[in-house]
Structures are given as C-alpha cells and as structure tokens.
CSV table of C-alpha atoms in Angstrom, one decimal:
chain,number,residue,atom,x,y,z
A,1,MET,CA,-91.0,25.6,-59.0
A,2,THR,CA,-88.8,22.6,-58.8
A,3,GLN,CA,-88.2,21.4,-55.2
A,4,LEU,CA,-84.7,20.1,-54.5
A,5,VAL,CA,-83.9,17.8,-51.6
A,6,ILE,CA,-80.7,17.9,-49.6
A,7,GLU,CA,-80.3,14.6,-47.7
A,8,GLY,CA,-79.4,14.8,-44.0
A,9,GLY,CA,-75.7,15.3,-43.7
A,10,LYS,CA,-75.2,16.5,-47.3
A,11,ALA,CA,-74.9,19.9,-49.0
A,12,ASN,CA,-75.8,21.7,-52.2
A,13,ALA,CA,-74.3,24.8,-53.8
A,14,PHE,CA,-76.2,26.8,-56.5
A,15,ARG,CA,-76.3,30.2,-58.1
A,16,LEU,CA,-78.9,32.7,-57.1
A,17,ALA,CA,-79.3,35.7,-59.4
A,18,LYS,CA,-79.7,39.2,-57.9
A,19,GLY,CA,-83.4,39.8,-57.1
A,20,ARG,CA,-84.3,36.1,-56.9
A,21,ALA,CA,-85.0,34.3,-53.7
A,22,VAL,CA,-84.6,30.8,-52.3
A,23,LYS,CA,-87.1,29.2,-50.0
A,24,LEU,CA,-85.5,26.6,-47.7
A,25,VAL,CA,-87.9,24.3,-45.8
A,26,ASN,CA,-87.0,22.5,-42.6
A,27,THR,CA,-89.0,19.4,-43.7
A,28,HIS,CA,-88.8,17.5,-40.4
A,29,GLY,CA,-88.4,20.6,-38.2
A,30,SER,CA,-85.3,19.6,-36.3
A,31,GLN,CA,-82.5,20.1,-38.9
A,32,THR,CA,-79.8,22.8,-38.6
A,33,VAL,CA,-78.7,24.1,-42.0
A,34,ASP,CA,-75.3,25.8,-42.3
A,35,ALA,CA,-75.7,28.6,-44.9
A,36,TRP,CA,-73.1,30.5,-46.8
A,37,ALA,CA,-73.2,33.1,-49.5
A,38,LEU,CA,-70.4,34.2,-51.8
A,39,ARG,CA,-70.6,37.0,-54.3
A,40,ALA,CA,-70.7,35.4,-57.8
A,41,GLY,CA,-68.5,38.0,-59.5
A,42,ASP,CA,-65.7,37.7,-56.8
A,43,THR,CA,-65.9,34.9,-54.3
A,44,SER,CA,-63.4,36.6,-52.1
A,45,GLU,CA,-66.4,38.6,-51.0
A,46,TYR,CA,-68.7,36.5,-48.8
A,47,LEU,CA,-71.4,36.7,-46.2
A,48,SER,CA,-69.5,37.5,-43.0
A,49,VAL,CA,-71.3,37.1,-39.6
A,50,GLU,CA,-68.7,39.2,-37.8
A,51,HIS,CA,-69.5,42.1,-40.2
A,52,THR,CA,-73.2,41.4,-40.1
A,53,ARG,CA,-73.3,41.6,-36.3
A,54,ARG,CA,-71.6,45.0,-36.5
A,55,MET,CA,-74.0,46.3,-39.1
A,56,LEU,CA,-77.1,45.0,-37.3
A,57,PHE,CA,-75.8,45.5,-33.8
A,58,LYS,CA,-77.4,42.2,-33.0
A,59,LEU,CA,-76.2,38.6,-32.4
A,60,PHE,CA,-79.0,37.0,-34.4
A,61,PRO,CA,-80.7,37.9,-37.7
A,62,ALA,CA,-84.5,38.3,-37.9
A,63,ALA,CA,-87.0,38.5,-40.8
A,64,GLY,CA,-86.3,41.7,-42.8
A,65,ASP,CA,-82.6,41.9,-41.9
A,66,LEU,CA,-79.9,42.3,-44.5
A,67,LEU,CA,-76.9,40.0,-44.2
A,68,TYR,CA,-73.6,41.7,-45.0
A,69,SER,CA,-70.3,40.8,-46.6
A,70,ASN,CA,-66.8,41.1,-45.5
A,71,ARG,CA,-66.8,44.4,-47.5
A,72,ARG,CA,-69.8,45.6,-45.6
A,73,ASN,CA,-72.2,45.3,-48.6
A,74,PRO,CA,-75.5,43.6,-48.2
A,75,LEU,CA,-75.5,40.2,-50.0
A,76,LEU,CA,-78.8,38.7,-48.9
A,77,ARG,CA,-82.0,39.7,-47.2
A,78,LEU,CA,-83.7,37.2,-44.7
A,79,GLU,CA,-87.1,38.0,-46.1
A,80,GLU,CA,-89.3,35.4,-44.4
A,81,ASP,CA,-88.8,33.3,-41.3
A,82,THR,CA,-91.7,31.3,-39.9
A,83,ALA,CA,-89.9,29.5,-37.0
A,84,PRO,CA,-89.8,30.5,-33.4
A,85,GLY,CA,-86.3,30.8,-32.1
A,86,ARG,CA,-83.1,32.1,-33.6
A,87,HIS,CA,-80.5,31.4,-36.2
A,88,ASP,CA,-77.0,31.0,-34.8
A,89,MET,CA,-74.2,33.3,-36.1
A,90,LEU,CA,-71.8,32.6,-33.3
A,91,LEU,CA,-70.3,29.2,-33.9
A,92,ALA,CA,-68.0,27.8,-36.6
A,93,CYS,CA,-69.3,25.0,-38.7
A,94,CYS,CA,-68.6,21.5,-37.7
A,95,ASP,CA,-65.3,20.2,-39.1
A,96,LYS,CA,-63.1,17.1,-39.0
A,97,TRP,CA,-61.2,18.5,-36.0
A,98,LEU,CA,-64.5,18.7,-34.0
A,99,TYR,CA,-65.3,15.1,-34.7
A,100,GLN,CA,-61.7,14.1,-33.9
A,101,HIS,CA,-62.2,16.1,-30.6
A,102,TYR,CA,-65.3,14.0,-29.9
A,103,GLY,CA,-63.4,10.8,-30.6
A,104,CYS,CA,-65.4,9.9,-33.8
A,105,GLU,CA,-63.9,7.6,-36.5
A,106,PRO,CA,-61.9,9.5,-39.2
A,107,GLY,CA,-64.0,10.4,-42.2
A,108,HIS,CA,-67.1,11.7,-40.3
A,109,ALA,CA,-69.1,13.9,-42.6
A,110,ASN,CA,-68.8,17.6,-41.6
A,111,CYS,CA,-70.1,20.9,-42.8
A,112,ARG,CA,-66.7,22.3,-43.6
A,113,ASP,CA,-65.9,19.5,-46.1
A,114,ASN,CA,-69.5,19.8,-47.3
A,115,PHE,CA,-68.9,23.5,-48.1
A,116,ILE,CA,-65.7,22.7,-50.0
A,117,GLY,CA,-67.2,19.8,-51.8
A,118,ALA,CA,-70.4,21.6,-52.9
A,119,LEU,CA,-68.3,24.5,-54.3
A,120,PHE,CA,-66.1,22.0,-56.1
A,121,ASP,CA,-69.2,20.4,-57.7
A,122,LEU,CA,-70.1,23.9,-59.0
A,123,GLY,CA,-66.6,24.3,-60.5
A,124,LEU,CA,-65.3,26.5,-57.7
A,125,ASP,CA,-62.5,26.3,-55.2
A,126,ALA,CA,-62.9,27.4,-51.6
A,127,HIS,CA,-60.0,29.6,-50.5
A,128,LEU,CA,-61.4,29.9,-47.0
A,129,VAL,CA,-64.4,28.7,-45.0
A,130,PRO,CA,-66.3,31.6,-43.5
A,131,ASN,CA,-68.3,31.3,-40.3
A,132,PRO,CA,-71.8,30.4,-41.7
A,133,VAL,CA,-75.2,31.4,-40.6
A,134,ASN,CA,-76.5,28.3,-38.9
A,135,LEU,CA,-80.2,28.3,-39.8
A,136,TRP,CA,-82.4,27.0,-37.0
A,137,MET,CA,-79.4,26.1,-34.9
A,138,ASN,CA,-80.4,26.7,-31.3
A,139,VAL,CA,-77.5,28.3,-29.4
A,140,PRO,CA,-79.1,30.4,-26.8
A,141,VAL,CA,-77.2,33.2,-25.1
A,142,ARG,CA,-77.9,33.5,-21.3
A,143,GLU,CA,-76.6,36.1,-18.8
A,144,ASN,CA,-75.4,38.1,-21.9
A,145,GLU,CA,-72.4,35.7,-22.3
A,146,LYS,CA,-73.1,32.0,-21.8
A,147,LEU,CA,-73.8,29.7,-24.7
A,148,SER,CA,-75.3,26.2,-24.9
A,149,LEU,CA,-76.1,23.7,-27.7
A,150,GLU,CA,-79.8,22.8,-27.7
A,151,ALA,CA,-82.3,21.0,-30.0
A,152,PRO,CA,-83.9,23.3,-32.6
A,153,VAL,CA,-87.3,24.8,-31.7
A,154,SER,CA,-88.4,24.9,-35.3
A,155,ARG,CA,-91.3,22.8,-36.5
A,156,PRO,CA,-91.8,20.6,-39.5
A,157,GLY,CA,-92.4,22.8,-42.5
A,158,ASP,CA,-90.9,25.9,-41.1
A,159,HIS,CA,-89.1,27.9,-43.8
A,160,VAL,CA,-86.9,30.8,-44.5
A,161,VAL,CA,-86.8,32.9,-47.7
A,162,LEU,CA,-83.4,34.5,-48.5
A,163,ARG,CA,-83.4,37.0,-51.4
A,164,ALA,CA,-80.2,37.9,-53.2
A,165,VAL,CA,-79.2,41.5,-53.1
A,166,GLU,CA,-76.3,40.7,-55.5
A,167,ASP,CA,-75.6,37.7,-57.8
A,168,CYS,CA,-74.6,35.1,-55.3
A,169,ILE,CA,-73.5,31.5,-54.8
A,170,ILE,CA,-75.4,29.9,-52.0
A,171,VAL,CA,-74.2,26.8,-50.1
A,172,PHE,CA,-76.6,24.9,-47.8
A,173,SER,CA,-75.3,22.0,-45.6
A,174,ALA,CA,-77.8,19.9,-43.7
A,175,CYS,CA,-75.5,19.5,-40.8
A,176,PRO,CA,-74.2,16.0,-40.2
A,177,MET,CA,-73.8,16.5,-36.4
A,178,ASP,CA,-74.9,13.3,-34.6
A,179,VAL,CA,-73.1,13.9,-31.3
A,180,THR,CA,-74.7,17.0,-29.9
A,181,PRO,CA,-78.5,17.7,-30.0
A,182,VAL,CA,-78.3,20.6,-32.6
A,183,ASN,CA,-80.2,18.4,-35.1
A,184,GLY,CA,-82.8,17.3,-32.5
A,185,ASP,CA,-82.7,15.2,-29.5
A,186,ASP,CA,-82.6,12.0,-31.6
A,187,ARG,CA,-79.3,13.3,-33.0
A,188,LYS,CA,-80.3,12.1,-36.5
A,189,PRO,CA,-79.6,14.5,-39.5
A,190,LYS,CA,-82.6,14.6,-41.8
A,191,ALA,CA,-83.4,15.9,-45.3
A,192,VAL,CA,-84.4,19.5,-46.0
A,193,CYS,CA,-85.6,20.9,-49.3
A,194,TYR,CA,-85.4,24.2,-51.2
A,195,GLU,CA,-86.8,25.9,-54.3
A,196,ILE,CA,-85.7,29.0,-56.2
A,197,GLN,CA,-88.4,31.6,-56.4
A,198,SER,CA,-88.7,34.4,-58.9
B,1,MET,CA,-37.2,43.0,-20.4
B,2,THR,CA,-37.4,45.4,-23.3
B,3,GLN,CA,-40.6,47.3,-23.5
B,4,LEU,CA,-41.8,48.0,-27.0
B,5,VAL,CA,-44.3,50.8,-27.9
B,6,ILE,CA,-47.0,50.6,-30.5
B,7,GLU,CA,-48.1,54.1,-31.5
B,8,GLY,CA,-51.9,54.7,-31.6
B,9,GLY,CA,-53.3,53.5,-34.9
B,10,LYS,CA,-50.2,51.3,-35.7
B,11,ALA,CA,-49.4,47.6,-35.4
B,12,ASN,CA,-46.6,45.2,-34.6
B,13,ALA,CA,-46.1,41.5,-35.4
B,14,PHE,CA,-43.6,39.3,-33.6
B,15,ARG,CA,-42.8,35.7,-32.8
B,16,LEU,CA,-43.7,34.2,-29.5
B,17,ALA,CA,-42.1,30.9,-28.7
B,18,LYS,CA,-44.1,28.1,-27.0
B,19,GLY,CA,-44.2,28.6,-23.3
B,20,ARG,CA,-43.3,32.3,-23.4
B,21,ALA,CA,-45.7,35.1,-22.7
B,22,VAL,CA,-46.3,38.6,-23.8
B,23,LYS,CA,-47.5,41.3,-21.4
B,24,LEU,CA,-49.5,44.0,-23.2
B,25,VAL,CA,-50.2,47.2,-21.3
B,26,ASN,CA,-53.0,49.7,-22.0
B,27,THR,CA,-50.8,52.7,-21.2
B,28,HIS,CA,-53.5,55.3,-21.3
B,29,GLY,CA,-56.4,52.9,-20.4
B,30,SER,CA,-58.7,53.7,-23.3
B,31,GLN,CA,-57.1,51.9,-26.3
B,32,THR,CA,-58.6,48.9,-28.0
B,33,VAL,CA,-56.0,46.5,-29.3
B,34,ASP,CA,-57.0,44.0,-32.0
B,35,ALA,CA,-55.0,40.8,-31.4
B,36,TRP,CA,-54.3,37.9,-33.7
B,37,ALA,CA,-52.3,34.7,-33.3
B,38,LEU,CA,-51.1,32.4,-36.1
B,39,ARG,CA,-49.4,29.1,-35.6
B,40,ALA,CA,-45.7,29.7,-36.5
B,41,GLY,CA,-45.2,26.4,-38.3
B,42,ASP,CA,-48.3,26.7,-40.4
B,43,THR,CA,-50.1,30.1,-40.6
B,44,SER,CA,-53.2,28.5,-42.1
B,45,GLU,CA,-53.9,27.7,-38.4
B,46,TYR,CA,-54.9,30.7,-36.5
B,47,LEU,CA,-56.7,31.9,-33.4
B,48,SER,CA,-60.4,31.6,-34.3
B,49,VAL,CA,-63.0,33.4,-32.2
B,50,GLU,CA,-65.8,31.3,-33.7
B,51,HIS,CA,-64.0,28.1,-32.6
B,52,THR,CA,-63.0,29.6,-29.2
B,53,ARG,CA,-66.6,30.6,-28.4
B,54,ARG,CA,-67.6,27.0,-29.1
B,55,MET,CA,-64.9,25.5,-27.0
B,56,LEU,CA,-65.5,27.9,-24.1
B,57,PHE,CA,-69.3,28.1,-24.5
B,58,LYS,CA,-68.9,31.8,-23.8
B,59,LEU,CA,-69.0,35.0,-25.8
B,60,PHE,CA,-66.0,36.6,-24.0
B,61,PRO,CA,-62.7,35.2,-22.7
B,62,ALA,CA,-61.6,35.7,-19.1
B,63,ALA,CA,-58.3,35.2,-17.2
B,64,GLY,CA,-57.3,31.5,-17.3
B,65,ASP,CA,-59.1,30.7,-20.6
B,66,LEU,CA,-57.5,29.0,-23.5
B,67,LEU,CA,-57.9,30.6,-26.9
B,68,TYR,CA,-58.4,28.0,-29.7
B,69,SER,CA,-57.5,27.7,-33.3
B,70,ASN,CA,-59.6,26.9,-36.4
B,71,ARG,CA,-58.4,23.3,-35.8
B,72,ARG,CA,-59.6,23.4,-32.3
B,73,ASN,CA,-56.2,23.4,-30.7
B,74,PRO,CA,-55.3,25.8,-28.0
B,75,LEU,CA,-52.8,28.5,-29.2
B,76,LEU,CA,-52.8,31.0,-26.3
B,77,ARG,CA,-53.8,31.2,-22.7
B,78,LEU,CA,-55.2,34.5,-21.4
B,79,GLU,CA,-53.1,34.2,-18.2
B,80,GLU,CA,-53.6,37.6,-16.6
B,81,ASP,CA,-56.3,40.3,-17.1
B,82,THR,CA,-56.3,43.2,-14.7
B,83,ALA,CA,-59.1,45.3,-16.2
B,84,PRO,CA,-62.8,45.3,-15.4
B,85,GLY,CA,-65.0,44.7,-18.4
B,86,ARG,CA,-64.6,42.3,-21.3
B,87,HIS,CA,-62.6,41.7,-24.5
B,88,ASP,CA,-64.8,41.6,-27.6
B,89,MET,CA,-64.7,38.6,-29.8
B,90,LEU,CA,-67.9,39.4,-31.8
B,91,LEU,CA,-66.9,42.1,-34.3
B,92,ALA,CA,-64.7,42.1,-37.3
B,93,CYS,CA,-61.7,44.4,-37.2
B,94,CYS,CA,-62.1,47.9,-38.8
B,95,ASP,CA,-61.3,48.0,-42.5
B,96,LYS,CA,-61.2,50.4,-45.4
B,97,TRP,CA,-64.8,49.5,-46.2
B,98,LEU,CA,-65.9,50.6,-42.7
B,99,TYR,CA,-64.2,53.9,-43.1
B,100,GLN,CA,-65.7,54.3,-46.5
B,101,HIS,CA,-69.1,53.5,-45.0
B,102,TYR,CA,-68.5,56.3,-42.5
B,103,GLY,CA,-67.6,58.7,-45.3
B,104,CYS,CA,-64.0,59.1,-44.3
B,105,GLU,CA,-61.3,60.1,-46.8
B,106,PRO,CA,-59.6,57.2,-48.6
B,107,GLY,CA,-56.5,55.9,-47.0
B,108,HIS,CA,-57.7,56.0,-43.4
B,109,ALA,CA,-55.6,53.6,-41.3
B,110,ASN,CA,-57.4,50.5,-40.3
B,111,CYS,CA,-56.7,47.3,-38.4
B,112,ARG,CA,-57.2,45.0,-41.4
B,113,ASP,CA,-54.4,46.8,-43.4
B,114,ASN,CA,-52.4,47.0,-40.2
B,115,PHE,CA,-52.6,43.2,-39.8
B,116,ILE,CA,-51.5,42.6,-43.4
B,117,GLY,CA,-48.7,45.2,-43.1
B,118,ALA,CA,-47.3,43.9,-39.8
B,119,LEU,CA,-47.2,40.4,-41.2
B,120,PHE,CA,-45.4,41.7,-44.3
B,121,ASP,CA,-42.8,43.4,-42.1
B,122,LEU,CA,-42.2,40.0,-40.6
B,123,GLY,CA,-41.7,38.4,-44.0
B,124,LEU,CA,-45.1,36.8,-44.2
B,125,ASP,CA,-48.2,37.1,-46.4
B,126,ALA,CA,-51.7,37.2,-45.0
B,127,HIS,CA,-53.9,34.8,-46.9
B,128,LEU,CA,-57.0,35.8,-44.9
B,129,VAL,CA,-57.8,38.2,-42.0
B,130,PRO,CA,-59.4,36.3,-39.1
B,131,ASN,CA,-61.9,38.0,-36.8
B,132,PRO,CA,-59.5,39.1,-34.0
B,133,VAL,CA,-59.8,39.2,-30.3
B,134,ASN,CA,-60.4,42.9,-29.6
B,135,LEU,CA,-58.7,43.5,-26.3
B,136,TRP,CA,-60.5,45.9,-24.0
B,137,MET,CA,-63.0,46.7,-26.7
B,138,ASN,CA,-66.3,47.4,-24.9
B,139,VAL,CA,-69.1,45.8,-26.9
B,140,PRO,CA,-71.6,44.9,-24.3
B,141,VAL,CA,-74.4,42.4,-25.0
B,142,ARG,CA,-77.8,43.3,-23.6
B,143,GLU,CA,-81.0,41.3,-23.5
B,144,ASN,CA,-78.9,38.3,-24.7
B,145,GLU,CA,-78.8,39.7,-28.3
B,146,LYS,CA,-78.3,43.5,-28.6
B,147,LEU,CA,-74.8,45.0,-29.2
B,148,SER,CA,-73.5,48.5,-28.7
B,149,LEU,CA,-70.1,50.3,-29.1
B,150,GLU,CA,-68.9,52.0,-25.9
B,151,ALA,CA,-65.8,53.5,-24.5
B,152,PRO,CA,-63.4,51.0,-22.8
B,153,VAL,CA,-63.7,50.7,-19.1
B,154,SER,CA,-60.1,49.7,-18.7
B,155,ARG,CA,-57.8,52.0,-16.7
B,156,PRO,CA,-54.3,53.4,-17.4
B,157,GLY,CA,-51.8,50.6,-16.8
B,158,ASP,CA,-54.2,47.7,-17.1
B,159,HIS,CA,-52.6,44.8,-18.7
B,160,VAL,CA,-53.1,41.3,-20.1
B,161,VAL,CA,-50.6,38.5,-20.3
B,162,LEU,CA,-51.0,36.0,-23.2
B,163,ARG,CA,-48.9,32.8,-23.0
B,164,ALA,CA,-48.1,30.8,-26.1
B,165,VAL,CA,-49.3,27.1,-26.0
B,166,GLU,CA,-47.6,26.7,-29.4
B,167,ASP,CA,-45.0,28.6,-31.3
B,168,CYS,CA,-47.0,31.6,-32.5
B,169,ILE,CA,-46.9,34.8,-34.5
B,170,ILE,CA,-48.7,37.5,-32.7
B,171,VAL,CA,-50.1,40.7,-34.2
B,172,PHE,CA,-51.3,43.6,-32.1
B,173,SER,CA,-53.0,46.6,-33.7
B,174,ALA,CA,-53.7,49.7,-31.6
B,175,CYS,CA,-57.0,50.3,-33.3
B,176,PRO,CA,-57.0,53.6,-35.4
B,177,MET,CA,-60.8,54.1,-35.0
B,178,ASP,CA,-61.6,57.8,-34.5
B,179,VAL,CA,-65.3,57.8,-35.4
B,180,THR,CA,-66.9,55.6,-32.7
B,181,PRO,CA,-65.9,55.7,-29.0
B,182,VAL,CA,-64.2,52.3,-29.0
B,183,ASN,CA,-60.9,54.1,-28.2
B,184,GLY,CA,-62.4,56.4,-25.6
B,185,ASP,CA,-64.8,59.2,-25.7
B,186,ASP,CA,-62.2,61.5,-27.0
B,187,ARG,CA,-62.0,59.2,-30.1
B,188,LYS,CA,-58.1,59.5,-30.1
B,189,PRO,CA,-56.0,56.4,-30.7
B,190,LYS,CA,-53.1,56.2,-28.2
B,191,ALA,CA,-50.0,54.2,-27.7
B,192,VAL,CA,-49.8,50.9,-25.9
B,193,CYS,CA,-46.7,48.9,-25.0
B,194,TYR,CA,-45.7,45.3,-24.6
B,195,GLU,CA,-42.8,43.1,-23.4
B,196,ILE,CA,-41.9,39.5,-23.9
B,197,GLN,CA,-41.7,37.6,-20.7
B,198,SER,CA,-39.9,34.3,-20.1
C-alpha cells in the first residue's frame, strides 16, 4: 500500500469507499490529528460528535466503536487504536479566531482553514465546519466536568484504523497548534502518515 | 414585563438587544429547554458549545459564565441560575432521525425542526443547526466519560437569566421528547415561560 505523508500543520482530504479502511500513523507520537468524515453522496451528512456521544453514551470513542452522523447513521468504525489515552471529541478545531485570541500574527495555519482547503483541493466546498474527532488530542476530564489541554500520551508509531461504513470523504489535519501543548511539550507540529487498506 | 408562554414541545425565537436579558422560567420544573443564540448582525456567528467548553475549560456552564460563539466572542452571559444540577452542552438536539431511530411515527415534533421553524417565523433561514445549550437537561457525566439521560432535578419556578453581550436572536424550544425521561419521569413536555428584562 502507498503510504502518504501529511506534513505537520497541513491537511489531506481523500475518498474512502464503503468497506475500506484507512490506517493513520502518529509517526512521532505527539501529533494531534483533527479528523472529519462526510458522506460522499451527500456532504450535508457528516460525522457529528454531538450525535456520536448520544449514540455511545460516552465522551470518548474507543476501539470497536461506531462514529455516527448528524442523521444518526454510522459513517465510520474506529477499528484499531494502539495508543493509551483518549481521542478528544469535546473541543472545536483551532481556527483563525483562536490564534487571534492568543495574539498570533494573522495568517497562522489552523485546522479550520485546513479542512476548507483540503475539501477545495478535492473539488468540494465546505458549507460548515463540524466539530472534528481530535485523534490523540489529550483533553482529560476531571471531577466529571473540568477540562485541560495536555501533551498527547501516544507513542511514535501508534496508529488508528478507521473503516468506512458508507462511502466517505475523510479529512485529516495534522494540527498546526504551536501555542498550547496539544502537539507535545515542544509545541512543534510534526508529520503523520496514512495508507488506504482493502 | 410581558410574560410569554412556550407550550410544551413548541419553540419561540425573538431578538434580544445587547445589554438586555431574558428570564426563562421552568414553570413545572421538569422541562428541558434547548437554547440557541445567533448574532443578530450576522447569523453565521452563533453560540457554539464546542467553543464555549474550550473557553471555559468546563463541560457545563454555571451562573456568571460567558457563552461563546464559533468566532470565540462572548454572545451571552448566564447571569442567574436558581436550579440545582447542570445544563447539558454535550448532546445534539432531538431531530426526526432520533424519533425514527426510536420507531416513532413520522412527523414527531423535534427541537431541530422547532429551531428552523421558529427562525422562519422571525423571517430568517437556518443554514445550520448548532448543538444547543440544553437548559436543565440532566445528562450527568460519571467516571469522567460515561453519560446517561435522567429526569431534570430542577424545581417548579426555577429560572435562568441570560444577558446579551451582543445583539442576538434567541431560540428556545421546550423539548418535545416523550420517549426518554429528559422532560421528567412522566415523559410529558410541559409549558415554560419567559420575559424580556431591561
């Protein structure tokens, strides 16, 4: 299988046919990857974390779990997950307003623009930006209500396998965040890689 | 002040000028009210729970908290909150797909259609349906990850006051759910009322 690289801070979008799977590898171990899925036949149906929480009755997905759409249909299955820790489904992707809030220079790369840009490269237009599944992003919940942003606990080579339950468009963004430690304590976005499996 | 009634299962949308507040009363104590806010000048900016969680570093809002938009601007302040318990910000509003999932007859009232219909009545078109703040909805988190749907712990006459930080459009839907106990163990949606304060 061809292994494709996503540079740190960049994004890719691709089609994943029903029944096929994508293996995404956290090459350096510390990279958060924002992940979206849209239904290929009608992109107004998309992976919705607020619907997935309701269908799973959980804040975080685990290996074996289905991930549901805004129409309560399963779109993906999280088939394999080698890392300790969780995958965040609570926080919006980073966006230009967040970097503005942090006082960064205008034009800072961000997952929201990455999502829109990666869909554009595939010939599609984003009509909204769903709350993604933030793979490996370490946002622990404490006292059943408090959140914090911490460095990932995943290790180099940890991977997830996501299998398409329907024909999907997948977007992965290797999060460009360099202010908070969500991409490691060195705050340096790094490359990840993926391959389509049969 | 004029007190307006929202029948159980129905919704109202109204404008709330910057600096003014709305007091919403849980008349019978057991009613979940899905609440949305859009910025009046540009409804593509809306109260976003996934951004609010990130700005508050909490799963649930409490009295005094600001509620943020998808552009990370405060839109509302939860100024008063007399009830014990929480207000859910984790679950999507009920929709026709949920009632279909439960095997209900087609045409069951639902908060998603209520949102779209209430905006229509105000001369506006919904281009997306954000994850609302579900006032008084009792979705406890346990073991820092598990969710359940329980009857509200609010009492007859409990109220919240929401103050507009910007000119807003507010939508309240007295949730029509009659399958799960989110509107009380009798599963009967009931009326609530609200008034605009200076």
